[in-house]
Amino acid sequence: IVMTQSPATLAVSPGERATLSCRASQSVSNSFLAWYQQKPGQAPRLLIYDASTRATGIPARFSGSGSGTEFTLTISSLQSEDVAVYYCQQYSRWPLTFGGGTKVEIK
Amino acid sequence: QVQLVEFGGGVVQPGGSLRLSCAASGFSFSTYAMHWVRQAPGKGLEWVAVISYDGSDKVYTDSVKGRYTISRDNSKNTLYLQLNSLRAEDSAVYHCAKDQFSGSGIHWATNRLDPWGQGTLVAVSS
C-alpha cells in the first residue's frame, strides 16, 4: 500500500490549526493507520494509532481522523515544540509502509 | 523506562556484511515483537523487518529478502539484524522499535512501533 502525504511542508502561525493529510493507494482495513512525530535529531515517536487514538502521554491538541483511504492529523493549536516531520504509517498489511512525511514549521 | 540502543553500524564496501544489534531494557523483551526501520540521510522512513516475540515468525520487506536476517536472543534482551550483500542504496540510519503491545499466538504483532531507538548509521561505499 503506497502512502502519500500532503503538503510536503506546512508553515503555521503559533496557536493556529495545522491540518496534515495522508492518502492510501488502497483501503486501509480497520483504520490501521498510525501517525509519528520526528523532531530534528530524534527518533520518531508514536502519536496516534487506529487512526484516532492518542498514544500514551500525547497532548490533546493532537487528533486523528479518517477511514478507508483518507486520513488527517490535526494539531489544534500549534506550539513551538511541535516543529517536526510527521509521518503516517499503515499497518493493515505487510509490508508496513510510511508516507513521505510533512514538515511542519512555524510561520 | 523502555530503552533501545542500537550499535554495530559503520562503513562497509558494496557486497560486504554487517551485524546490527539492539540492546533492550525496561520491559519484558521476550513478550514483544520487534522491528527494524531504516531512514536514508535526509529521507523518509522505510520498514525493514519484524520478528515475533519468540523468534518463530519473521517478515521482511521485498528489497531485503534473501540478504538480511532478523533474529533475537531473549536471554540477552537483544535484537539483531544481519546485513549481507550490501548495496549503496542500503545506506541509512537503522532504528529498532518495539511493537506497541505484547503479543501471543496468531496475534503476535500490532505493527504499531513504540518506542524507537536513536539508530545506528550504515554507510555502504567503496
Short mmCIF file of C-alpha atoms in Angstrom, two decimals, chain A residues 38-39 41-44 87 98, chain B residues 4-10 18 20-21 35-49 64 68 81 83 86-97 113 116-124:
data_model
loop_
_atom_site.label_atom_id
_atom_site.label_comp_id
_atom_site.label_asym_id
_atom_site.label_seq_id
_atom_site.Cartn_x
_atom_site.Cartn_y
_atom_site.Cartn_z
CA GLN A 38 10.11 13.08 14.34
CA LYS A 39 11.83 16.13 15.76
CA GLY A 41 17.96 14.77 15.57
CA GLN A 42 15.50 12.49 17.36
CA ALA A 43 13.89 9.13 16.77
CA PRO A 44 10.25 9.02 15.63
CA TYR A 87 4.71 10.52 9.08
CA PHE A 98 5.08 5.05 5.58
CA LEU B 4 16.53 0.68 22.97
CA VAL B 5 20.15 1.19 21.99
CA GLU B 6 21.43 0.20 18.58
CA PHE B 7 25.05 -0.43 17.66
CA GLY B 8 27.14 -2.15 15.05
CA GLY B 9 26.83 0.33 12.20
CA GLY B 10 29.77 1.59 10.20
CA LEU B 18 27.44 -6.07 8.96
CA LEU B 20 23.49 -4.68 13.86
CA SER B 21 22.42 -5.15 17.48
CA HIS B 35 11.00 -4.23 14.24
CA TRP B 36 13.80 -2.67 12.21
CA VAL B 37 13.13 0.53 10.26
CA ARG B 38 15.68 2.46 8.20
CA GLN B 39 15.99 6.07 7.16
CA ALA B 40 18.36 7.19 4.42
CA PRO B 41 20.03 10.55 5.17
CA GLY B 42 17.51 13.35 4.72
CA LYS B 43 14.83 10.90 3.57
CA GLY B 44 11.73 9.23 4.94
CA LEU B 45 11.12 6.02 6.85
CA GLU B 46 11.27 2.53 5.35
CA TRP B 47 10.16 -0.50 7.35
CA VAL B 48 12.65 -3.38 7.02
CA ALA B 49 11.59 -6.39 9.07
CA VAL B 64 15.99 -7.01 1.64
CA TYR B 68 19.01 -9.54 5.56
CA LEU B 81 19.87 -7.62 12.00
CA LEU B 83 23.04 -7.38 6.60
CA LEU B 86 25.11 -4.65 0.91
CA ARG B 87 24.37 -2.05 -1.78
CA ALA B 88 24.78 1.71 -1.85
CA GLU B 89 21.01 2.10 -1.51
CA ASP B 90 21.13 0.28 1.84
CA SER B 91 22.94 3.25 3.38
CA ALA B 92 20.75 4.60 6.18
CA VAL B 93 20.24 5.01 9.89
CA TYR B 94 18.77 1.74 11.14
CA HIS B 95 16.32 2.05 14.04
CA CYS B 96 14.99 -0.78 16.14
CA ALA B 97 11.50 -0.36 17.52
CA LEU B 113 6.01 0.97 16.72
CA TRP B 116 12.09 3.65 18.77
CA GLY B 117 15.81 3.67 19.35
CA GLN B 118 18.05 6.50 18.12
CA GLY B 119 19.54 4.32 15.42
CA THR B 120 22.92 3.29 14.08
CA LEU B 121 24.33 4.54 10.76
CA VAL B 122 25.27 2.15 7.98
CA ALA B 123 27.21 3.64 5.07
CA VAL B 124 27.89 1.47 2.03
#
